[in-house]
Coordinates of C-alpha atoms and ligand atoms in Angstrom, one line a residue:
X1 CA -7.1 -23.7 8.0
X2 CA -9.2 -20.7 8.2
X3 CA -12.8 -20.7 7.7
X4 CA -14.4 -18.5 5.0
X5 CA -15.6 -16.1 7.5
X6 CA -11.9 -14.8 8.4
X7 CA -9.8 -15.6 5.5
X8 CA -8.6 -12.0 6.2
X9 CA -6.3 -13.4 9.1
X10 CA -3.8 -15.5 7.1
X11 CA -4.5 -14.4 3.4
X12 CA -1.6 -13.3 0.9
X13 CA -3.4 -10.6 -1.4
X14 CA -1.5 -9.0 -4.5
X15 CA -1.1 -5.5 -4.8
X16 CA -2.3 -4.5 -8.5
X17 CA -1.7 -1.1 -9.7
X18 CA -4.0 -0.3 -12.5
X19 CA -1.8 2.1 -14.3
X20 CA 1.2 0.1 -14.7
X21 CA 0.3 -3.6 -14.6
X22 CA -1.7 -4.9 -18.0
X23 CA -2.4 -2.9 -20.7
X24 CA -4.8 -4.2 -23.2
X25 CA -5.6 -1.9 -25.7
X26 CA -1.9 -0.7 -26.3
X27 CA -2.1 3.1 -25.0
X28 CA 0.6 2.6 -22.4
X29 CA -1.6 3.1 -19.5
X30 CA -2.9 -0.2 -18.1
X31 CA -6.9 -1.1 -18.0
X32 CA -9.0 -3.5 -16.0
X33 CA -9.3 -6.0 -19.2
X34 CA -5.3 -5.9 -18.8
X35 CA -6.2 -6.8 -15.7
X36 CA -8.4 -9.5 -16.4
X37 CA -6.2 -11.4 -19.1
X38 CA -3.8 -11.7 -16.1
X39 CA -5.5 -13.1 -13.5
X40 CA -4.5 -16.4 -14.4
X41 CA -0.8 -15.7 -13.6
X42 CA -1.9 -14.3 -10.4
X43 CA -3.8 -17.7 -9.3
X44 CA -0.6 -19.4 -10.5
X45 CA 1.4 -17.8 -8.5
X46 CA -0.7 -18.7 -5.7
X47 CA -1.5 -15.7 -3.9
X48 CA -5.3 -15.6 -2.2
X49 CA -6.7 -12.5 -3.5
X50 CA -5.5 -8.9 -5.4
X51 CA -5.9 -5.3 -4.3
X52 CA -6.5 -2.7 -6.8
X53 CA -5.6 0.7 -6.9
X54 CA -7.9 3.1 -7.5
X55 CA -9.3 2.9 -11.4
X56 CA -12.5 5.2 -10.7
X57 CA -13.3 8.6 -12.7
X58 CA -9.9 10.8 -11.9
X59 CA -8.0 13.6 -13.7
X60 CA -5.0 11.7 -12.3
X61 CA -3.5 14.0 -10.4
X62 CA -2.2 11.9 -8.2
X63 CA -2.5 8.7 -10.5
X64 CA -6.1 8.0 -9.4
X65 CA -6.2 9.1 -5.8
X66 CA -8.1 12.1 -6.7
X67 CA -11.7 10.6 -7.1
X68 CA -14.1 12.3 -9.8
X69 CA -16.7 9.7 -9.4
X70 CA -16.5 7.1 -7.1
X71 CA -19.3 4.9 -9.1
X72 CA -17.6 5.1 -12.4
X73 CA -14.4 3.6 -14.2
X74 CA -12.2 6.3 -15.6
X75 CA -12.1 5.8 -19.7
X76 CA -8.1 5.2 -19.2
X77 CA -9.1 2.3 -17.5
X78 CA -12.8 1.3 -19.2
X79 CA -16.1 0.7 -18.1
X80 CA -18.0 -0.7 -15.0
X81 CA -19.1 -3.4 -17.7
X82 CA -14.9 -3.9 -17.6
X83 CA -15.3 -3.7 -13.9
X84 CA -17.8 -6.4 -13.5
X85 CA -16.1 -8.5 -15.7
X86 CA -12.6 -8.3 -14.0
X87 CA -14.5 -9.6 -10.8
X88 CA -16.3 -12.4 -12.6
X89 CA -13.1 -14.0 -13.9
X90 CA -11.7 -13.2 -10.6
X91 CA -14.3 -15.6 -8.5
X92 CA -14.2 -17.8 -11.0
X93 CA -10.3 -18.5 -10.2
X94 CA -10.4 -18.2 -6.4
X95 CA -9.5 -14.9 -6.2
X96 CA -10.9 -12.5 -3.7
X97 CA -10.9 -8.8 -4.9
X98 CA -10.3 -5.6 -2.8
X99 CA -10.8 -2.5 -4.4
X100 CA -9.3 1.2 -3.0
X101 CA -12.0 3.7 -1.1
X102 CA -10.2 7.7 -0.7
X103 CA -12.6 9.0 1.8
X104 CA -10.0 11.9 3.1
X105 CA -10.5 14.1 -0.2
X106 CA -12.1 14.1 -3.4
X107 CA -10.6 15.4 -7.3
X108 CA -11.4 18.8 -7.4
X109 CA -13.1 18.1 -10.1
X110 CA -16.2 16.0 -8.2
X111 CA -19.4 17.8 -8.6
X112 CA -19.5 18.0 -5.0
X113 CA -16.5 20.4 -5.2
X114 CA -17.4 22.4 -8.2
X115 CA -20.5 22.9 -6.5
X116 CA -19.0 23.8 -3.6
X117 CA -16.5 26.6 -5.9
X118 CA -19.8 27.6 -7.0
X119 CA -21.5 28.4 -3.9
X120 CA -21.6 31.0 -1.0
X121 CA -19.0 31.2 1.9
X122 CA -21.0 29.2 4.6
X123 CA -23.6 27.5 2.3
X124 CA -24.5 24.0 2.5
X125 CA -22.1 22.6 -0.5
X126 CA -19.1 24.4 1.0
X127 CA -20.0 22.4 4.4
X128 CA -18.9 19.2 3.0
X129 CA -15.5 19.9 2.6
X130 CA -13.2 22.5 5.2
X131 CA -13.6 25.6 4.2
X132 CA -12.3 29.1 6.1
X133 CA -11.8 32.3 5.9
X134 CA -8.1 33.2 6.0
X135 CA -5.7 34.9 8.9
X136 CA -4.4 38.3 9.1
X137 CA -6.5 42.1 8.8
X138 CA -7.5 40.8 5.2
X139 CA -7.3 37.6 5.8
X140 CA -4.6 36.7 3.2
X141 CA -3.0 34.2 5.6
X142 CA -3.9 30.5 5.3
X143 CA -6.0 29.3 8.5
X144 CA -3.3 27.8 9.7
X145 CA 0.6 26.4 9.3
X146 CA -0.1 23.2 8.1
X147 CA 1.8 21.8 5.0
X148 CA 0.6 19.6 2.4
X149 CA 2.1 15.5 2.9
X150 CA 3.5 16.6 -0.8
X151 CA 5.0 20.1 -0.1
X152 CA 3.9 23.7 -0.4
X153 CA 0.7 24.7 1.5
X154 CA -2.0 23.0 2.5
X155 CA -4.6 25.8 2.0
X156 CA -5.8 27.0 -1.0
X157 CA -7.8 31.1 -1.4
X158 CA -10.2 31.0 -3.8
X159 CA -11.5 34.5 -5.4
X160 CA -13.7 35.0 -2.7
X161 CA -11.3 35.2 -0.2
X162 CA -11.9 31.4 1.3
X163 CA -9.6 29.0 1.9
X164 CA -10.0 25.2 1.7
X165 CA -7.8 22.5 3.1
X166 CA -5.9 19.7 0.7
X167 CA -3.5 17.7 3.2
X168 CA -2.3 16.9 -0.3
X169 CA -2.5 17.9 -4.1
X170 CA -3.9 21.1 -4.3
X171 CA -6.8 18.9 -6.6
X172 CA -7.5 17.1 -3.9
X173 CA -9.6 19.0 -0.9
X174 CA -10.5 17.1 1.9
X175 CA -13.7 16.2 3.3
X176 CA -15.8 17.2 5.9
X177 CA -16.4 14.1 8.0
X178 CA -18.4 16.2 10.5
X179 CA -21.1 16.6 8.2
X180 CA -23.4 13.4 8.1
X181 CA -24.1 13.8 4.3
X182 CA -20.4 13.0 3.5
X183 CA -21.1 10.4 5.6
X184 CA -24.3 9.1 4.2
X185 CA -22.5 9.1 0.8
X186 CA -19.6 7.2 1.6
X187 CA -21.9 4.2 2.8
X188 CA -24.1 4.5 -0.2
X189 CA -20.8 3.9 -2.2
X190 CA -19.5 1.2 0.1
X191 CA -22.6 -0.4 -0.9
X192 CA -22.4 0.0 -4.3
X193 CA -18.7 -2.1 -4.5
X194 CA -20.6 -4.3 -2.1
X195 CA -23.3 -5.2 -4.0
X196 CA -21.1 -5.6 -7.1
X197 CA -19.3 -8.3 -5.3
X198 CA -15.8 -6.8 -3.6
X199 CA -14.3 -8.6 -0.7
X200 CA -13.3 -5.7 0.4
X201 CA -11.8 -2.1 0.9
X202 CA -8.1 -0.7 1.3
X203 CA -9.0 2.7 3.2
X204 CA -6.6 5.3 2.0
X205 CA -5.2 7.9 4.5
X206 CA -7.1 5.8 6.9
X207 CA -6.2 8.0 10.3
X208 CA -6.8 11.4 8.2
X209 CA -10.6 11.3 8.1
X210 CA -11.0 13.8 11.4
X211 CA -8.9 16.9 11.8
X212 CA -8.7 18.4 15.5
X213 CA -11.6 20.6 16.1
X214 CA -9.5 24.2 16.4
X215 CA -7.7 23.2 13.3
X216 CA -4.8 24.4 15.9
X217 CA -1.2 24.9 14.2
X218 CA 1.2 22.1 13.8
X219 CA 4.6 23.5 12.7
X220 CA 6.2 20.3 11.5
X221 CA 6.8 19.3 8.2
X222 CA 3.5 16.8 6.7
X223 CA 5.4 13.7 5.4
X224 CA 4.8 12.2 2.8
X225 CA 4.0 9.4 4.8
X226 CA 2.4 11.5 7.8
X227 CA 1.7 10.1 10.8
X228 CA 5.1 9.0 11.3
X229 CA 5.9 11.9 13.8
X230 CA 9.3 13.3 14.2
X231 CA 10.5 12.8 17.9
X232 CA 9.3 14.9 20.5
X233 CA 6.7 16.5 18.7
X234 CA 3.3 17.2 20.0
X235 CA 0.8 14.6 18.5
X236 CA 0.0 15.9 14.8
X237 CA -3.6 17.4 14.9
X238 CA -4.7 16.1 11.5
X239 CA -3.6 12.5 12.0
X240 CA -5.1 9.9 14.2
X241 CA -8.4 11.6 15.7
X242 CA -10.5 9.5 18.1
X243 CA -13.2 10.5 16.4
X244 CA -12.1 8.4 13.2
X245 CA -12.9 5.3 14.6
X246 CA -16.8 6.0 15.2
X247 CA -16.8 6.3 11.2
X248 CA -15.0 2.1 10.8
X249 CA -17.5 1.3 13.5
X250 CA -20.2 2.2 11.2
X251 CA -18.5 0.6 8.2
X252 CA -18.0 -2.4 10.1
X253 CA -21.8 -2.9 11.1
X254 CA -22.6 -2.4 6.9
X255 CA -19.9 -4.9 6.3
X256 CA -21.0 -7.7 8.9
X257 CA -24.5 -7.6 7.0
X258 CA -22.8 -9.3 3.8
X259 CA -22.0 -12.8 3.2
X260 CA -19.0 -14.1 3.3
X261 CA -16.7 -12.0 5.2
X262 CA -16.0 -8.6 3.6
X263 CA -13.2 -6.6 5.2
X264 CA -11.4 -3.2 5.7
X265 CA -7.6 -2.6 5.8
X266 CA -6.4 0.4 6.7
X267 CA -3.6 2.6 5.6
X268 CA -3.0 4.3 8.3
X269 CA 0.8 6.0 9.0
X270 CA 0.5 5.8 13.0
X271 CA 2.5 5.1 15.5
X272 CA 2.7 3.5 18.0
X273 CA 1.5 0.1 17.8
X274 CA -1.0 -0.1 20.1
X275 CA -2.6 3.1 18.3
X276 CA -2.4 1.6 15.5
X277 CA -3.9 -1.6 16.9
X278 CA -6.9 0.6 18.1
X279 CA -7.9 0.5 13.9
X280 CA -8.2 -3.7 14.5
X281 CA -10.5 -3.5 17.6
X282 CA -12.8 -6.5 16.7
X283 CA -16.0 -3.9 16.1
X284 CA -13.5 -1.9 13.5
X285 CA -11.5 -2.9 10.8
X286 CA -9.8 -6.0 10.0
X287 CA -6.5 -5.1 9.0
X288 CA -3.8 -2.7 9.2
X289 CA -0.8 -2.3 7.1
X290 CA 2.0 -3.1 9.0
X291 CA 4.1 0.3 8.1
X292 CA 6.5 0.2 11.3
X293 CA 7.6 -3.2 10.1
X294 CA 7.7 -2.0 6.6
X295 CA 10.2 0.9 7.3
X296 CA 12.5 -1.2 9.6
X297 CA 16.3 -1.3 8.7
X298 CA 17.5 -4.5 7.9
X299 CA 19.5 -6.2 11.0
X300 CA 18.3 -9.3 13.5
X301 CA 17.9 -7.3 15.8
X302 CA 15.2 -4.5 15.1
X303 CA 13.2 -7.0 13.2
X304 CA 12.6 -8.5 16.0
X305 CA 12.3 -6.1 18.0
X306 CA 9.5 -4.7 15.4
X307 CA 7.5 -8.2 14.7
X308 CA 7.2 -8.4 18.8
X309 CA 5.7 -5.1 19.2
X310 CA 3.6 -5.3 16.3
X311 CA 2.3 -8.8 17.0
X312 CA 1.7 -8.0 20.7
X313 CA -0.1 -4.8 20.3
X314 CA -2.5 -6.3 17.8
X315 CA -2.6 -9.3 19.7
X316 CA -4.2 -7.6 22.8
X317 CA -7.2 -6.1 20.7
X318 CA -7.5 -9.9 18.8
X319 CA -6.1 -9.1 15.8
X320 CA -3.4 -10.6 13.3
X321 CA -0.9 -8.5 11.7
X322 CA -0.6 -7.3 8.5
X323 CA 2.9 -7.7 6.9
X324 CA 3.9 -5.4 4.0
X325 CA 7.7 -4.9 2.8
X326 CA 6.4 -3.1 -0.7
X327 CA 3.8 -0.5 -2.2
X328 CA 3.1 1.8 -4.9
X329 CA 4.2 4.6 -2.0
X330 CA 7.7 3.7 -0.8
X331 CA 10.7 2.2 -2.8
X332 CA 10.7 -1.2 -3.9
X333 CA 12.3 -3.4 -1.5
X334 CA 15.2 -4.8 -3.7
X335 CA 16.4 -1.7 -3.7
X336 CA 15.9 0.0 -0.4
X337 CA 17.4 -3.2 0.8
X338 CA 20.4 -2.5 -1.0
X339 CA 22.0 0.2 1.0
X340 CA 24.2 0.1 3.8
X341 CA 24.1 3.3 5.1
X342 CA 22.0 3.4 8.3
X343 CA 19.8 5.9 6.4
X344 CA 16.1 5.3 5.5
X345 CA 15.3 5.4 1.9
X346 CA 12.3 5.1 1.1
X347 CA 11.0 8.1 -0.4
X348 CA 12.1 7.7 -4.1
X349 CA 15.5 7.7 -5.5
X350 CA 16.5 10.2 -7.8
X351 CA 19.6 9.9 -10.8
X352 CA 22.2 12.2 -8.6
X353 CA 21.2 10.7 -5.6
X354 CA 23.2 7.7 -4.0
X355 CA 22.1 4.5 -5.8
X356 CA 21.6 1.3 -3.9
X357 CA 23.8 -2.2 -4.8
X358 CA 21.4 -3.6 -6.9
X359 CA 23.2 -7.3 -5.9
X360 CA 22.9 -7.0 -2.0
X361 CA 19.3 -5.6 -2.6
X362 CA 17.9 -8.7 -4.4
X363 CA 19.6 -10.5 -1.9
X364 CA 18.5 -9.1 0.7
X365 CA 14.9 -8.9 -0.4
X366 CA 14.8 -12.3 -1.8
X367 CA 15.4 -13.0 2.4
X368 CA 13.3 -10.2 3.3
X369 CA 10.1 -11.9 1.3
X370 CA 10.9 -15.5 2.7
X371 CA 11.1 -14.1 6.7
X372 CA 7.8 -12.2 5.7
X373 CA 5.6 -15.2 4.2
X374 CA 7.1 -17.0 7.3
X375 CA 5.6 -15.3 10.2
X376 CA 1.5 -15.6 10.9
X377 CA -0.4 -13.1 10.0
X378 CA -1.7 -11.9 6.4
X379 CA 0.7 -10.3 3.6
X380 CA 0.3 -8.1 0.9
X381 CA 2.7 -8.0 -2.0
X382 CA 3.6 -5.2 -4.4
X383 CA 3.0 -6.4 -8.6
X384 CA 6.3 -6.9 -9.1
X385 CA 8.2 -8.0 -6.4
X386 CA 7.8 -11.5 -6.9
X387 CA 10.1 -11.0 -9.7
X388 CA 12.7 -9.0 -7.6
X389 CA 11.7 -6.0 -9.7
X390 CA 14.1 -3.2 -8.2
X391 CA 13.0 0.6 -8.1
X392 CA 13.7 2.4 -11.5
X393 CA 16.2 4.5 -9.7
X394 CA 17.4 6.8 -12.7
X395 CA 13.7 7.9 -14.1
X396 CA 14.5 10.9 -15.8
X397 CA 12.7 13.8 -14.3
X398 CA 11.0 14.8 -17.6
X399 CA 9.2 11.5 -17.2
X400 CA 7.8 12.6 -13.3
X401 CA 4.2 12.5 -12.7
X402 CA 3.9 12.3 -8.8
X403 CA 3.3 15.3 -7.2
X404 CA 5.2 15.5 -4.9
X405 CA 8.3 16.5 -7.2
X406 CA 6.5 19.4 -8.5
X407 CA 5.5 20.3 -5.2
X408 CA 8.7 19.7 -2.9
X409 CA 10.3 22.2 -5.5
X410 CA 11.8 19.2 -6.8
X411 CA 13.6 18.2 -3.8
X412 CA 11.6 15.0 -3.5
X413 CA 11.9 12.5 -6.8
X414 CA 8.6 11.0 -5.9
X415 CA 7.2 7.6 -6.1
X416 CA 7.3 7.1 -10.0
X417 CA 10.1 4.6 -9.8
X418 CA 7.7 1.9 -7.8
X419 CA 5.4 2.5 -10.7
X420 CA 6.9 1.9 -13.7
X421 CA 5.1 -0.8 -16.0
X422 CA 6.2 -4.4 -15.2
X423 CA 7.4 -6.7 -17.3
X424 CA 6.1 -10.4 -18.6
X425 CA 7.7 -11.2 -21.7
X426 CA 11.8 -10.2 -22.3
X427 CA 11.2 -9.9 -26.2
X428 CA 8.3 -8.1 -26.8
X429 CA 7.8 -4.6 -27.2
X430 CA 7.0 -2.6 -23.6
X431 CA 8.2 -6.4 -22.1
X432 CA 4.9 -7.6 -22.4
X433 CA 2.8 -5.1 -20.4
X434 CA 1.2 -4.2 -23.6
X435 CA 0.5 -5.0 -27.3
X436 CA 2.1 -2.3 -28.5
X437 CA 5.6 -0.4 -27.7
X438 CA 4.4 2.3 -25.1
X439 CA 4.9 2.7 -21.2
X440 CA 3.4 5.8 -19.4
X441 CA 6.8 5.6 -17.5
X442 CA 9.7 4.7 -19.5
X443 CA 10.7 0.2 -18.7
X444 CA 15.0 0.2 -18.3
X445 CA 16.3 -1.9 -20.8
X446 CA 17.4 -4.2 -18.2
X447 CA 14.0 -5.2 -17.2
X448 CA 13.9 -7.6 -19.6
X449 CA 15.9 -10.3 -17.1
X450 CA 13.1 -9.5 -14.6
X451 CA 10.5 -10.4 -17.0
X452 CA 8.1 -13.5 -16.0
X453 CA 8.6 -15.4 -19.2
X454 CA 12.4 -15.3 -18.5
X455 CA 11.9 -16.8 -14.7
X456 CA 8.8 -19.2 -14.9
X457 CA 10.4 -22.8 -14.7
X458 CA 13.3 -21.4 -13.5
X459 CA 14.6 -23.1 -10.7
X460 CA 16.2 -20.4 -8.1
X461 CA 14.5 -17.4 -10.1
X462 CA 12.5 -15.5 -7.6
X463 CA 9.4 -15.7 -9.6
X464 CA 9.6 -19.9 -8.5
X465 CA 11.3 -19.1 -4.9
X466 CA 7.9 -16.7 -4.4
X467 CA 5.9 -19.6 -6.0
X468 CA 7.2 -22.2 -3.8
X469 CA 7.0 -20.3 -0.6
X470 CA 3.0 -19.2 -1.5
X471 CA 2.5 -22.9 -2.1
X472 CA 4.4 -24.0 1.3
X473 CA 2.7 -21.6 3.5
X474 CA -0.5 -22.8 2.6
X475 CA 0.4 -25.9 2.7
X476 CA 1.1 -25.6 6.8
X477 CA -1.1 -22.8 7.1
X478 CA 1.3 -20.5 8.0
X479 CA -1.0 -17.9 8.0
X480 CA -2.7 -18.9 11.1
X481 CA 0.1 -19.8 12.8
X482 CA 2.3 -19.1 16.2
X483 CA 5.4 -17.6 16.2
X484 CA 8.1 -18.7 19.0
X485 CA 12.0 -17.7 18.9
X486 CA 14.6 -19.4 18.7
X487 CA 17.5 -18.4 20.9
X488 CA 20.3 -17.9 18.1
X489 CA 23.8 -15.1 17.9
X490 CA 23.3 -11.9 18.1
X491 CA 23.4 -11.3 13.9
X492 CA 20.6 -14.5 13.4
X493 CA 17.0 -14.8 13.7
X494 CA 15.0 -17.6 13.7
X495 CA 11.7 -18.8 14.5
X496 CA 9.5 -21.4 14.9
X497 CA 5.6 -21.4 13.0
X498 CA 4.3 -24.6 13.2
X499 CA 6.5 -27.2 11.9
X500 CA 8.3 -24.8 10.2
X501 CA 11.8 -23.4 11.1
X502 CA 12.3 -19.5 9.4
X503 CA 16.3 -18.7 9.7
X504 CA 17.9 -15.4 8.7
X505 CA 21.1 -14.5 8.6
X506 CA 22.1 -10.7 8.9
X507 CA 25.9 -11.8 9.6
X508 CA 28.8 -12.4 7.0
X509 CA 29.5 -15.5 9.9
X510 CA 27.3 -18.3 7.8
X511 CA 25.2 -19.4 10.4
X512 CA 24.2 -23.2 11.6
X513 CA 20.7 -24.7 11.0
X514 CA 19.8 -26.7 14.1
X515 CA 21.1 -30.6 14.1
X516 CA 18.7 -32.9 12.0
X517 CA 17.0 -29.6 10.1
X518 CA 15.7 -30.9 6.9
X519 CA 15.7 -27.3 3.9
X520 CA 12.9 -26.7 2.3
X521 CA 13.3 -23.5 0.7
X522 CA 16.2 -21.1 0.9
X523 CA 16.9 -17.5 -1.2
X524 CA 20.1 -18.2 -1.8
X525 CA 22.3 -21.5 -2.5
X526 CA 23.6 -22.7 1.5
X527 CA 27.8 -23.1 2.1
X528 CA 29.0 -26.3 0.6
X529 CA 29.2 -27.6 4.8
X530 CA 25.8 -26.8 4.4
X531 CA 25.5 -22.9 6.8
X532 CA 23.1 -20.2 6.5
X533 CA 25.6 -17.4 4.4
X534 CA 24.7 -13.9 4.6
X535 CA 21.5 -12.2 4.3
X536 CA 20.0 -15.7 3.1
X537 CA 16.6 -17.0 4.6
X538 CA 15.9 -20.6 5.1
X539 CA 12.8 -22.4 5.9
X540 CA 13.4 -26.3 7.2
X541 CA 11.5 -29.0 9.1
X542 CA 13.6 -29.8 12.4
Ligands
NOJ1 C1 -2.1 7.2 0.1 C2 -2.0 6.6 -1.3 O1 -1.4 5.3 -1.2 C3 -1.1 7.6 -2.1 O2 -0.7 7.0 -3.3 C4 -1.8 8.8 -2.2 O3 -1.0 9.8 -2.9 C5 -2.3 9.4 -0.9 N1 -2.8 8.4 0.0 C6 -3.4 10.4 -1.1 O4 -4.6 9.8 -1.5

């Protein structure tokens, strides 16, 4: 088992996004005492710890990752007294707590950035974010071609004449990490979570924090998951600085001065590997999202190709790895699962676009999830995937709040269908995620078969197959285990961890457990002879 001091390396911690997982006081938005009511089912479920999304001060232009006030608790969500009170109950069932930090940019609506509005070209407020003057005779031109990770621009003139940078919403300008004051202030509010108890930090845009020194052009498009760069282009010159490591380094030293372990994880779109390995250097952070894995097709093949070069390249610089199939960024693995296509979709679904086979995603992800919580490492899970939640795929774009459709020209649908409220309880109004009928995102009707009360007890349901394979994993401390493969046909993959045996099948031959394998779990029913069918994962003792 792991000790105390790096329960990081084998934990499974639970994704919680604020907006859409409790709501307590019935506005359809949820709040941190939604949160707190529901801890209990999260400790049931037996996961180790819960990420939150960000529930600080925000205008919520992009749902919270536009920071106001990074001591405060936006209203939507309550108080710091709510705060405090959600990590009370949270120690007091086991659970470790990890709250977000958005050091790339702030709201536009921090004081540092009306100050800033306020102030001179080249006075000290305008220093702490990247300001210029524009190109061309009157300079009318942005500084340079970079586009925003949502669309459009990612320079904005002010009256003056001055541009400043937003790698995304226009509300949203990012920092200037060469200036030791925005420095100074992040650790004084690293401290602050600190000292109100967090285990930890999830660093958003993690590999954004330094922008090359020139600011030099970089004519490719900026993803909405950047970093991933298209082939053959020059490395991207606001992604993945060297200099962003001297910042974790600093972080790290704070964080090793607090008892028991506190950690960072980083969300950080890079590639490859062993760059993104660079983030888990023992004197850095602790953990790394996993994205490479995350984005992989489905087939025997790439997967394993994918959970070598990941576990290798984080293996060299002493790290574990950091497995991830679902976020509040990407679509929900039951439904990117459930196309066939060759074609990656994770960047929101829309009503006219193509729409996945709900059947073969479940499926698929129901296998996905078991071959995840199977291999060493740590694993986060997405609120809602335990209960094969798919991706609202036909969110009528009235309802769209991300924005990225606004800003793609609505080209891009946008991550609202990840976000949508989830439900517990099939017969009450808004399924359970509130007291009263209202949803910030409009719940299908057919959510109500996903909704926990409908699958706890339920033998098969994926609510108990997630239960059982938490429990399991634990039980032979999976977590801290050693991978070793099995030699199988081309469309199988199996591995050993311990004493247990992880089988996936990826062909519509049903494949054959090894003589003497005893089941333990498996996501769907076996052949009568007692095979492996299609896009099923088993675990067994052999
Ligand atoms: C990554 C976050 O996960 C995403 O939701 C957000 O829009 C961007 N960073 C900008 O903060």
């Amino acid at each position: 088992m792991s000790s105390p001091r790096d329960w990081w390396r084998s934990d499974v911690i639970y994704q919680i996004y604020p907006r859409s997982f409790a709501d307590n006081d019935g506005d359809g938005m949820g709040d941190l005492p939604g949160i707190t009511a529901r801890l209990t089912d999260l400790r049931d479920l037996g996961v180790d710890a819960v990420w939150l999304s960000p529930f600080y001060k925000s205008p919520q232009h992009d749902a919270g990752y536009d920071v106001a006030d990074y001591r405060s608790v936006d209203p939507r969500f309550g108080d710091l007294g709510d705060a405090d009170k959600m990590l009370a109950e949270a120690k007091q069932l086991g659970l470790k707590v990890i709250v977000d930090l958005v050091p790339n940019h702030t709201s536009s609506e921090h004081v540092w950035f009306q100050e800033a509005l306020a102030a001179a070209p080249g006075s000290p407020e305008r220093e702490r974010y990247i300001f210029r003057d524009g190109r061309g005779a009157d300079g009318s031109e942005p500084p340079n071609s970079w586009t925003s990770v949502f669309g459009g621009p990612a320079w904005e003139r002010l009256d003056d004449g001055q541009w400043y940078l937003h790698l995304f919403d226009v509300s949203q300008p990012d920092l200037n990490w060469g200036n030791p004051e925005v420095r100074e202030e992040f650790l004084s509010i690293l401290r602050f979570w600190l000292d109100k108890g967090v285990d930890g930090f999830r660093v958003d845009v993690a590999h954004g924090l330094i922008k090359e020194a020139t600011l030099a052009d970089w004519e490719y498009a900026g993803e909405i998951l950047g970093g991933l760069t298209p082939e053959g282009a020059p490395p991207p010159p606001m992604w993945d600085q060297d200099g962003v490591h001297e910042i974790y380094r600093q972080w790290r030293e704070l964080l090793n001065s607090y008892e028991p372990a506190r950690i960072l994880v980083a969300e950080a779109w890079v590639q490859p590997a062993d760059r993104l390995a660079r983030y888990v250097r023992p004197d850095e952070m602790h953990q790394a999202f996993n994205f490479e894995y995350l984005v992989t097709l489905w087939g025997a093949d790439a997967i394993r190709k994918v959970v070598d070069r990941t576990s290798s390249a984080n293996a060299a610089v002493g790290a574990p790895t950091t497995w991830v199939l679902s976020n509040h960024d990407v679509v929900r693995h039951a439904s990117r699962l459930g196309f066939s296509d060759g074609k990656d979709h994770r960047n929101g679904i829309g009503v006219d676009d193509p729409q996945p086979d709900a059947a073969l995603g479940l499926r698929r992800a129901r296998a996905a999830s078991l071959q995840m919580l199977g291999l060493p490492g740590s694993a986060y899970l997405y609120q809602g995937e335990e209960l094969g939640l798919p991706e609202h795929t036909t969110l009528p774009d009235d309802f769209r709040e991300d924005p990225t459709w606004e800003r793609s020209g609505h080209t891009e649908p946008g991550r609202d269908g990840c976000r949508v409220p989830i439900p517990w309880e099939a017969d009450s109004p808004s399924f359970g995620f509130g007291p009263a009928d209202a949803s910030w995102l409009p719940q299908p009707a057919a959510w109500a078969e996903y909704a926990l009360d409908r699958q706890r007890d339920v033998p098969g349901s994926t609510y108990e197959l997630y239960r059982s394979t938490l429990r399991l994993r634990k039980e032979h401390d999976l977590g801290n285990g050693t991978l070793s493969w099995l030699d199988t046909p081309a469309d199988v993959l199996a591995f050993r961890n311990g004493d247990i045996l992880v089988l996936t099948n990826f062909g519509d031959a049903p494949a054959e457990l090894p003589l003497g394998s005893r089941v333990l779990l498996s996501s769907e029913p076996l052949t009568e002879d007692g095979k492996v069918p299609q896009d099923v994962t088993v675990w067994a003792r052999a």
